[in-house]
Short mmCIF file of C-alpha atoms in Angstrom, two decimals:
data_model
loop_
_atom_site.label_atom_id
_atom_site.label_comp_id
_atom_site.label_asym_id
_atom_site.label_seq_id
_atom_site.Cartn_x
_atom_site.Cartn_y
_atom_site.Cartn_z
CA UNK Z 1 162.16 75.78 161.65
CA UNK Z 2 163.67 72.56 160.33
CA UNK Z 3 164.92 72.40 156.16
CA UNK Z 4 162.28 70.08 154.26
CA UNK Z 5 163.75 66.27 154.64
CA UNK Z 6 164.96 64.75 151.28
CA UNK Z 7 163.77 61.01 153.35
CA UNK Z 8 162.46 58.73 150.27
CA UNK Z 9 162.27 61.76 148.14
CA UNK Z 10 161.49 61.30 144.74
CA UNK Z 11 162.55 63.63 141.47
CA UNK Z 12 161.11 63.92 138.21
CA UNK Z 13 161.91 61.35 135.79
CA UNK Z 14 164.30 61.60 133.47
CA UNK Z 15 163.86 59.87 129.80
CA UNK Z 16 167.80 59.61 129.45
CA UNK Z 17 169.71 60.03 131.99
CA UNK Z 18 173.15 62.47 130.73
CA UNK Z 19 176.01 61.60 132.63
CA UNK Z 20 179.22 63.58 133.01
CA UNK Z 21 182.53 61.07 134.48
CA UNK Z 22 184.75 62.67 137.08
CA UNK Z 23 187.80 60.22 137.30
CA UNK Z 24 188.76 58.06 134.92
CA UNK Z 25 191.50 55.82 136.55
CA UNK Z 26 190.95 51.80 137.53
CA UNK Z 27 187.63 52.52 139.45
CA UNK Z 28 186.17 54.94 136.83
CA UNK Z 29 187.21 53.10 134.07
CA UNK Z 30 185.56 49.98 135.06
CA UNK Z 31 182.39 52.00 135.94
CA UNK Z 32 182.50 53.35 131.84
CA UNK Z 33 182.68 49.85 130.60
CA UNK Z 34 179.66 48.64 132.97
CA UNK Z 35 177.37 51.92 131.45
CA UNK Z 36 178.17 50.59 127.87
CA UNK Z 37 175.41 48.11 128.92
CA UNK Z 38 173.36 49.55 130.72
CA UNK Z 39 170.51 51.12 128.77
CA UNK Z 40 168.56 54.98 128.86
CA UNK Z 41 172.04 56.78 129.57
CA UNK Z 42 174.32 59.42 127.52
CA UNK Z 43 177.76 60.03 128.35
CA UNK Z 44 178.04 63.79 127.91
CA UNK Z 45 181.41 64.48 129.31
CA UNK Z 46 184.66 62.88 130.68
CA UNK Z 47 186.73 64.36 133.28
CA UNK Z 48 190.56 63.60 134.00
CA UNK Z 49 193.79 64.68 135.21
CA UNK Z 50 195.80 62.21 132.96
CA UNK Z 51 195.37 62.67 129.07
CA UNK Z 52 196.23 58.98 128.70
CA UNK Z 53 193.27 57.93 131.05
CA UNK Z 54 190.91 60.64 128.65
CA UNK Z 55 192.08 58.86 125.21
CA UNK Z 56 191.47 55.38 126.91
CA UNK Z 57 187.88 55.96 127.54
CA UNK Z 58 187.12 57.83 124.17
CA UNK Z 59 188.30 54.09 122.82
CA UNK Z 60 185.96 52.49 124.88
CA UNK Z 61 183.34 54.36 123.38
CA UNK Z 62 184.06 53.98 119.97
CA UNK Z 63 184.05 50.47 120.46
CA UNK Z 64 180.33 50.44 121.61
CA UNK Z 65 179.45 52.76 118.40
CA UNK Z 66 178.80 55.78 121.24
CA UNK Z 67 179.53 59.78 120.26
CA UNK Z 68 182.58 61.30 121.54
CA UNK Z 69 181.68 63.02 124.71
CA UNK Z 70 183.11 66.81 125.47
CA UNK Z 71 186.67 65.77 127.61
CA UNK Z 72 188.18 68.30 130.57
CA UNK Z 73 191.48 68.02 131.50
CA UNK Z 74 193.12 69.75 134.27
CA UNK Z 75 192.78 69.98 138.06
CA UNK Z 76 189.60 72.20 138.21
CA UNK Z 77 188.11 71.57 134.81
CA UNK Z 78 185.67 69.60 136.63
CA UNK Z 79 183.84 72.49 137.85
CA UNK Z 80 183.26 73.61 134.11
CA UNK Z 81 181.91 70.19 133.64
CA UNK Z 82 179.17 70.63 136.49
CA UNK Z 83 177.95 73.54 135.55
CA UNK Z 84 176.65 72.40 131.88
CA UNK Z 85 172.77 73.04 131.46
CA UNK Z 86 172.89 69.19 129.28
CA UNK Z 87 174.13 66.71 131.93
CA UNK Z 88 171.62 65.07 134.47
CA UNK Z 89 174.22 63.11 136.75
CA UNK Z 90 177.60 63.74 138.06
CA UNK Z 91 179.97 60.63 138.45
CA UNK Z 92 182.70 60.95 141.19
CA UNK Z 93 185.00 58.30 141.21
CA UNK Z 94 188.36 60.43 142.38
CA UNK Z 95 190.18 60.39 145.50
CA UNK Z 96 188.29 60.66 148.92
CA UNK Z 97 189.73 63.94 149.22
CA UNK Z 98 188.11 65.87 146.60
CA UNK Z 99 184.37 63.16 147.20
CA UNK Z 100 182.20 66.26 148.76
CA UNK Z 101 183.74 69.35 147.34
CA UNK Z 102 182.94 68.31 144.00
CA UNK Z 103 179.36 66.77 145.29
CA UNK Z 104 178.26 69.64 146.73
CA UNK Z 105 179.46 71.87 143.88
CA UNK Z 106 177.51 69.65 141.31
CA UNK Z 107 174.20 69.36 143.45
CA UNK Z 108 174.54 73.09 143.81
CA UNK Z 109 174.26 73.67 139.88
CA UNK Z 110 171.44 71.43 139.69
CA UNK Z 111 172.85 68.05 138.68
CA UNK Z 112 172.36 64.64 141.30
CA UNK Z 113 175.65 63.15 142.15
CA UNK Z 114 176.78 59.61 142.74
CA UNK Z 115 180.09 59.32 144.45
CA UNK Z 116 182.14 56.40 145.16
CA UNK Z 117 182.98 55.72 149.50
CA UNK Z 118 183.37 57.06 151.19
CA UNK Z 119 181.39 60.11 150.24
CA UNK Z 120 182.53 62.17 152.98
CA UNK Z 121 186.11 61.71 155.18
CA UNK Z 122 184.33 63.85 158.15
CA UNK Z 123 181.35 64.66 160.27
CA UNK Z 124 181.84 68.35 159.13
CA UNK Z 125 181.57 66.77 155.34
CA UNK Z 126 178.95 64.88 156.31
CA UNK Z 127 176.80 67.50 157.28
CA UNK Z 128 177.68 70.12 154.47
CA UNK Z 129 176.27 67.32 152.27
CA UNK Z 130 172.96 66.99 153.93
CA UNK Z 131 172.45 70.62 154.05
CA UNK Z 132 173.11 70.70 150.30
CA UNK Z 133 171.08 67.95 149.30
CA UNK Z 134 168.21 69.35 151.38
CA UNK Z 135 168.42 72.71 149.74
CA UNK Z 136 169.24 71.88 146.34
CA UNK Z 137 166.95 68.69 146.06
CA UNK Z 138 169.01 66.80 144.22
CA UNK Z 139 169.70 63.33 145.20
CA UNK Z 140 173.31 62.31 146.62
CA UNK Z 141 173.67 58.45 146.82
CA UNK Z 142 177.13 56.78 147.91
CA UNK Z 143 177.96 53.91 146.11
CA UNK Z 144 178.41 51.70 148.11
CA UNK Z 145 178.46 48.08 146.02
CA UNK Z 146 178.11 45.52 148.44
CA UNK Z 147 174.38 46.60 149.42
CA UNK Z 148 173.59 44.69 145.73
CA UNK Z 149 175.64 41.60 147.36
CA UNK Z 150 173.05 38.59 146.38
CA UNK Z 151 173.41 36.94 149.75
CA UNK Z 152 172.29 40.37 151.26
CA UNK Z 153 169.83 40.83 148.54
CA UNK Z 154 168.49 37.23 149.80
CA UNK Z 155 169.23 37.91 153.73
CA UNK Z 156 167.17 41.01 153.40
CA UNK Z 157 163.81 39.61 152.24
CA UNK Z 158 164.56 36.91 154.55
CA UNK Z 159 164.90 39.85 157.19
CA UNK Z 160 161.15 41.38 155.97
CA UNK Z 161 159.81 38.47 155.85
CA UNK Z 162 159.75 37.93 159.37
CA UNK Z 163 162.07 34.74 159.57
CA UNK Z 164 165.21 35.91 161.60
CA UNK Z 165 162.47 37.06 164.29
CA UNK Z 166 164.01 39.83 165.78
CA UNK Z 167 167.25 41.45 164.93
CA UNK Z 168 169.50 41.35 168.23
CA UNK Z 169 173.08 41.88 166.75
CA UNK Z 170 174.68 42.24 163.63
CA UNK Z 171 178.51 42.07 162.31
CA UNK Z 172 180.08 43.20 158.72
CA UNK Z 173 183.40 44.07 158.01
CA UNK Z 174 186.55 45.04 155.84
CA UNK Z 175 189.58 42.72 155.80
CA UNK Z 176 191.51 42.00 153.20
CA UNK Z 177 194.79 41.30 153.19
CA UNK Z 178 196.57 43.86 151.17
CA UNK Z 179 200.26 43.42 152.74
CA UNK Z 180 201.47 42.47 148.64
CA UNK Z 181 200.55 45.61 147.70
CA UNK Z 182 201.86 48.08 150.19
CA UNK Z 183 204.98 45.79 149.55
CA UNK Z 184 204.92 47.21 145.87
CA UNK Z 185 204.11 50.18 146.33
CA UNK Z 186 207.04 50.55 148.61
CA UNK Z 187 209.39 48.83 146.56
CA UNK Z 188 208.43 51.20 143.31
CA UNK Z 189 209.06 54.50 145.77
CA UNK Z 190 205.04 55.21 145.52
CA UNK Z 191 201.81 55.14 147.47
CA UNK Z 192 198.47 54.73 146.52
CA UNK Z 193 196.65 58.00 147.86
CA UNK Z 194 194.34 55.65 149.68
CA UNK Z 195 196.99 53.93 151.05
CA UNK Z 196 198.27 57.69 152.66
CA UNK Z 197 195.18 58.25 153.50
CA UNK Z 198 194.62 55.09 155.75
CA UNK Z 199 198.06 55.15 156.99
CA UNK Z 200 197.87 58.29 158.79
CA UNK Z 201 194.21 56.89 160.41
CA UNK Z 202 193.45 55.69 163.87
CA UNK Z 203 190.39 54.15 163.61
CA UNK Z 204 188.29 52.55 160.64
CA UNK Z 205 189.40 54.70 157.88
CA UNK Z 206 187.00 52.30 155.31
CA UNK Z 207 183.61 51.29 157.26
CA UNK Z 208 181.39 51.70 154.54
CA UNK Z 209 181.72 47.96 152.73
CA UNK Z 210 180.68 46.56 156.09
CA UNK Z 211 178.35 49.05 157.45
CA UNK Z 212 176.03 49.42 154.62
CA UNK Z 213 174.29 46.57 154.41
CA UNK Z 214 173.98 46.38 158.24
CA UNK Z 215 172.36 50.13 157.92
CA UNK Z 216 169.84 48.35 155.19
CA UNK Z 217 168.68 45.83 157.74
CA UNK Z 218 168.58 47.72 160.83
CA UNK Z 219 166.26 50.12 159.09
CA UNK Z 220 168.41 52.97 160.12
CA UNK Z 221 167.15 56.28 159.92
CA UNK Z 222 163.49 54.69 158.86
CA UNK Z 223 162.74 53.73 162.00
CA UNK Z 224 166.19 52.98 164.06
CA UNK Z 225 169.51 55.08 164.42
CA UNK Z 226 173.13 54.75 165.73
CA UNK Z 227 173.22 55.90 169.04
CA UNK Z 228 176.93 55.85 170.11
CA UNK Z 229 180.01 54.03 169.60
CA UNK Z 230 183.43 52.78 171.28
CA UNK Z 231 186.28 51.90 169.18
CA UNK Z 232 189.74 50.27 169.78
CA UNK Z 233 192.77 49.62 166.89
CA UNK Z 234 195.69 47.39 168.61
CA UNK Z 235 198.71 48.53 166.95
CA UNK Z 236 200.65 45.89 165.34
CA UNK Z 237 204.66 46.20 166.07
CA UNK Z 238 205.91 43.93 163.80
CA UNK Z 239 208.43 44.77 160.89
CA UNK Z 240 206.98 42.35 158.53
CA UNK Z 241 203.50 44.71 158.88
CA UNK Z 242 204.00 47.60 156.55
CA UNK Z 243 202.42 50.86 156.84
CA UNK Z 244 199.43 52.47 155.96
CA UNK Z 245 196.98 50.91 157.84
CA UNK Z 246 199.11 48.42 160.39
CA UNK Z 247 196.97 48.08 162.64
CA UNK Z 248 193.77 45.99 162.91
CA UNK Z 249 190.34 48.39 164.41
CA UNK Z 250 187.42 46.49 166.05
CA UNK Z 251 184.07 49.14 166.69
CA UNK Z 252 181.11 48.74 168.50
CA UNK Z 253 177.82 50.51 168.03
CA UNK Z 254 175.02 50.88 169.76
CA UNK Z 255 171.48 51.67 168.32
CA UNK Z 256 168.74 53.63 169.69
CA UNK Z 257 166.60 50.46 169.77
CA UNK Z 258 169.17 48.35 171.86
CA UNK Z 259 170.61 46.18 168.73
CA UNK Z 260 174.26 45.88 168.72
CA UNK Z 261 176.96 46.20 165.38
CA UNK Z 262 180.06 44.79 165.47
CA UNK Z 263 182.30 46.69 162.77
CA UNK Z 264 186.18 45.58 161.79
CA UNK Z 265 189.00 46.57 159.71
CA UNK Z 266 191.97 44.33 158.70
CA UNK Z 267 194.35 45.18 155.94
CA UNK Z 268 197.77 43.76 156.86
CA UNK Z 269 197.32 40.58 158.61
CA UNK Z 270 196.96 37.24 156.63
CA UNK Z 271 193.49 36.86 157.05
CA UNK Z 272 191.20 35.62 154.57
CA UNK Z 273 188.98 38.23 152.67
CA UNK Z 274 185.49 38.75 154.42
CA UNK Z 275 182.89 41.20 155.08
CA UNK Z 276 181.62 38.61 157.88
CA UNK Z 277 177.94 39.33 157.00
CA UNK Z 278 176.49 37.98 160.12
CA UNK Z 279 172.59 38.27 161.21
CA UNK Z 280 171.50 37.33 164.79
CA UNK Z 281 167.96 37.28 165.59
CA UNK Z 282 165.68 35.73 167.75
CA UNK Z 283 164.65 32.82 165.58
CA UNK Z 284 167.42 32.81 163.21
CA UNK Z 285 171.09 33.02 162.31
CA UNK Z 286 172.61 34.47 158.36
CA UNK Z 287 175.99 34.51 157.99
CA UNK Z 288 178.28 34.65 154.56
CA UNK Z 289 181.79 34.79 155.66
CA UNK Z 290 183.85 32.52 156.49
CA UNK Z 291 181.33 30.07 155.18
CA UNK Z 292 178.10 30.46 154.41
CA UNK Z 293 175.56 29.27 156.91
CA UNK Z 294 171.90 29.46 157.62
CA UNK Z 295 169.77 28.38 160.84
CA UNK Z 296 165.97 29.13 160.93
CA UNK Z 297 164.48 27.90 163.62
CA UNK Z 298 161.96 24.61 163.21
CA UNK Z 299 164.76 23.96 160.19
CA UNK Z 300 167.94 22.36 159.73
CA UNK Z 301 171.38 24.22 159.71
CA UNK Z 302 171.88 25.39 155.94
CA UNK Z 303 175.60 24.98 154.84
CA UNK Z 304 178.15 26.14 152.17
CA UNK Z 305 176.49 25.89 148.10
CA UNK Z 306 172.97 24.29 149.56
CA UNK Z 307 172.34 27.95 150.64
CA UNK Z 308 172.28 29.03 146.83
CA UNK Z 309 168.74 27.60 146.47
CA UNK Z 310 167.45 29.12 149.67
CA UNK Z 311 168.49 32.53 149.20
CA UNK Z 312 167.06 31.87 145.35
CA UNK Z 313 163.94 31.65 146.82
CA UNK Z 314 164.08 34.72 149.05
CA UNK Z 315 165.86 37.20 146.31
CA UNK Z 316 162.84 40.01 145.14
CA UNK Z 317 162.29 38.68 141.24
CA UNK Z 318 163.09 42.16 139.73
CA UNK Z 319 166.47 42.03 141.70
CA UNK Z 320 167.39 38.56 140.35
CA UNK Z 321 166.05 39.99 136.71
CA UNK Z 322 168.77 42.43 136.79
CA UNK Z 323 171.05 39.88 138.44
CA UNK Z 324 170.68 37.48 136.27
CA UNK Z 325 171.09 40.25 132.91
CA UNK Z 326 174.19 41.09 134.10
CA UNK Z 327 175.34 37.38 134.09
CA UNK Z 328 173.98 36.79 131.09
CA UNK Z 329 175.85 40.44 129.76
CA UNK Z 330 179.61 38.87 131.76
CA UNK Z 331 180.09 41.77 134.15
CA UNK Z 332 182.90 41.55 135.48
CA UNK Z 333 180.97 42.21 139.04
CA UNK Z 334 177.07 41.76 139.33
CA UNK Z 335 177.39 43.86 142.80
CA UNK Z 336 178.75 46.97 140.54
CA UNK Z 337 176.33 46.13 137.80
CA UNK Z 338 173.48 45.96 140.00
CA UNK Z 339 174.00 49.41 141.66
CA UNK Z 340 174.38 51.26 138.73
CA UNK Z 341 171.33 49.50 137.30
CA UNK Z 342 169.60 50.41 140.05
CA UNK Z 343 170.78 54.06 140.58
CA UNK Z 344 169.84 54.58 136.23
CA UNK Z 345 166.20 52.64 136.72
CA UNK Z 346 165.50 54.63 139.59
CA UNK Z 347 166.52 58.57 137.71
CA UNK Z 348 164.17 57.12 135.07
CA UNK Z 349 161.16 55.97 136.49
CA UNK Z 350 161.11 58.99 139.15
CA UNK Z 351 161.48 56.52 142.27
CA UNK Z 352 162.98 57.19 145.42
CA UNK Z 353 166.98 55.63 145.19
CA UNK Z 354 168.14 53.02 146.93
CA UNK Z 355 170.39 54.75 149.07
CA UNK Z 356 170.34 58.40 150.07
CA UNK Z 357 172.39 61.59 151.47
CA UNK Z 358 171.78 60.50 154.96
CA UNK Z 359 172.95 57.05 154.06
CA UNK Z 360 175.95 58.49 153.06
CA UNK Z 361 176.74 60.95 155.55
CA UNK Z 362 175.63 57.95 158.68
CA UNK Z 363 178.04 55.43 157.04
CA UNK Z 364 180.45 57.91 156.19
CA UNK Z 365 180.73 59.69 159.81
CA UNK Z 366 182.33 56.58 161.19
CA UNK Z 367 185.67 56.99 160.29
CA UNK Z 368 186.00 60.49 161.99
CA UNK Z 369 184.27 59.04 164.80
CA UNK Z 370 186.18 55.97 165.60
CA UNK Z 371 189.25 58.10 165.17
CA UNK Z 372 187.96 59.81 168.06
CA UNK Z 373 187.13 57.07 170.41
CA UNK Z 374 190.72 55.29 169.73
CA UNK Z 375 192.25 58.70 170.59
CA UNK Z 376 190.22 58.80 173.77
CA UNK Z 377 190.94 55.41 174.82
CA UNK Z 378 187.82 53.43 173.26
CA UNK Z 379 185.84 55.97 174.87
CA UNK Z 380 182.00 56.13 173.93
CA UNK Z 381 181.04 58.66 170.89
CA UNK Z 382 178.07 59.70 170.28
CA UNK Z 383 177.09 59.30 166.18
CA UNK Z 384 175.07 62.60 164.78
CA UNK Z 385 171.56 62.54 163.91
CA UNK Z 386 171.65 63.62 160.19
CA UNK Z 387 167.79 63.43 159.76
CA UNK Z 388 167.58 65.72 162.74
CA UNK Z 389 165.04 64.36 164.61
CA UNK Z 390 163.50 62.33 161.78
CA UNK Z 391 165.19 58.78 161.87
CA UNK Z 392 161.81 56.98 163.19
CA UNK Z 393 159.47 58.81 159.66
CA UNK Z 394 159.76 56.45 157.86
CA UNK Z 395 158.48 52.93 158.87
CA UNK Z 396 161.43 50.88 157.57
CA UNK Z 397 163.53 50.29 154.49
CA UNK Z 398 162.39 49.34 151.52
CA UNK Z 399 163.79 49.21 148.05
CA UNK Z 400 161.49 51.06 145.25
CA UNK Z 401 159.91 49.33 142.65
CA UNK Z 402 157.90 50.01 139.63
#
């Protein structure tokens, strides 16, 4: 007998939304300053190895006038700090390593969880994640920013709306060219534990940025799924290419409905940033990165800052309301600001999230899984069915609103 499905599930509202902070270094820091604005949330407690990182974000809430949450310090303190009866949220922003023990420990003592990507390093993750969030039901959302990119904001109403025609293939990506960095780290004798972490990867240790918003489009798992996959990462010889990461990975995935993904990674070549952010169909053509361009068919090719007005026009209005608060609040990154709007709106009103466990586990699972098919020489892999047996319940994606 199958668990009961957490697809589009909804939990009871939540007046004010109590949030305890696991990680408090450059990522979780910035997330704390972006919550100072954002209204119907409590910071209840602060979790951190580092003392210094603790007193830092105590300052940032006296500055906004806010009560001194309860602080844990030490390497399992944040298990005290789950199992409080007065927080309503965990926030994970710590290394990948430690994403699902902590998630599942949090959704098993009640509390939902938002995690930072990936949520999960493998398919065995993955799963235990599912099965929690089924059997606790509590939500687990990844946060994965760049599904509250404005361009995909726009290309996705575009998508509903019927004037792309058919989706045939789609490409998104992570490259970034990160060679200055390694270089330091190298040259101060450390390593970022994300840059171990990728170095001793195969495949795409970091699909998520590129995936997500593909996922979003495809309607995957609400009425589409990843079938199967074949990956290859040409090594890169050269001395001036530093480890982790040297190495460039280009996947391919297949979906149960025929449409094709085209996934990279690129972290030590001089290329220029881009999440490529291309959208074939059969009567039109989206595409951000390297330049933005848009071709509807029956209308003239749409280039570079004229695209601003046209994806004005096709942005929902409450998205561009919160859009346009944060500009008017100077976030330092509307994408960020818009998620965590989002995610806080959502707890509050009772509405299904944005993003959900299988979300997390289907764009997480890649990594593992291109790992795999480099290993097997770009071999085919088949990508689980988290939903298990579900992914065509729901009649496409939709974001909830009030």
């Amino acid at each position: 007998m199958l668990r009961e499905h957490v697809l589009h599930m909804a939990t009871e509202p939540l007046e004010v939304v109590r949030i305890g902070f696991v990680g408090l270094g450059n990522r979780g820091m910035a997330t704390l300053n972006r919550y100072m604005v954002i209204e119907g949330v409590e910071v209840r407690a602060l979790c951190d190895l580092d003392t210094a990182n603790l007193a830092a974000a105590v300052e940032v809430l006296r500055k906004k006038g806010k009560a001194t949450p309860e602080l844990y310090h030490g390497k399992e303190e944040w298990r005290t700090m789950c199992e409080r009866s007065d927080i309503d949220l965990i926030y994970i922003c710590t290394d990948w390593l430690t994403h699902t023990p902590m998630a599942l420990y949090a959704m098993q003592h009640g509390k939902h969880v938002a995690v930072e990507v990936p949520a999960a390093t493998t398919v065995e993750e993955c799963w235990q994640l599912v099965d929690c969030a089924e059997m606790t039901r509590r939500h687990c959302v990844m946060l994965e920013n760049c599904c509250y990119d404005v361009f995909h904001l726009a290309t996705f109403s575009m998508v509903k709306d019927g004037l792309l025609g058919e989706l045939t293939h789609l490409e998104g990506a992570y490259i970034h060219d990160l060679r200055d960095k390694y270089r330091a780290d190298e040259e101060q004798g450390e390593g970022s534990w994300m840059g171990r972490l990728c170095g001793r990867h195969s495949g795409n240790p970091y699909p998520t940025h590129g995936l997500g918003p593909i996922c979003q489009l495809l309607d995957i798992h609400r009425g589409d799924k990843m079938d199967y996959l074949v990956s290859m990462s040409p090594h890169i010889s050269s001395k001036d290419v530093l480890t982790p990461s040297a190495y460039i990975n280009n996947t391919l995935i297949k979906t149960k409905k025929g449409r094709s993904i085209l996934l990279q990674y690129d972290v030590t070549t001089p290329r220029p940033y881009s999440r490529m952010q291309t959208v074939c169909g059969t009567k039109g053509f989206v595409q951000k990165y390297p330049r933005r361009q848009i071709l509807i068919e029956g209308m003239n090719m749409v280039c570079g800052d004229a695209t601003e007005t046209l994806m004005h026009q096709y942005t929902h209005s409450q998205m561009q309301a919160v859009q346009q608060r944060g500009e008017q609040l100077q976030v330092a990154n509307i994408m960020n600001y818009t998620m965590d709007f989002r995610l806080i709106h959502c707890l509050r009103k009772g509405l299904p999230l944005d993003m959900d466990v299988y979300d997390a586990a289907e764009w997480s699972c890649i990594a593992e899984l291109t790992e795999q098919s480099v290993r097997g020489g770009g071999m085919p892999v088949s990508i689980p069915d988290f939903t298990r047996g579900r992914w065509d319940l729901l009649d496409g994606y939709e974001f909830s609103y009030d």
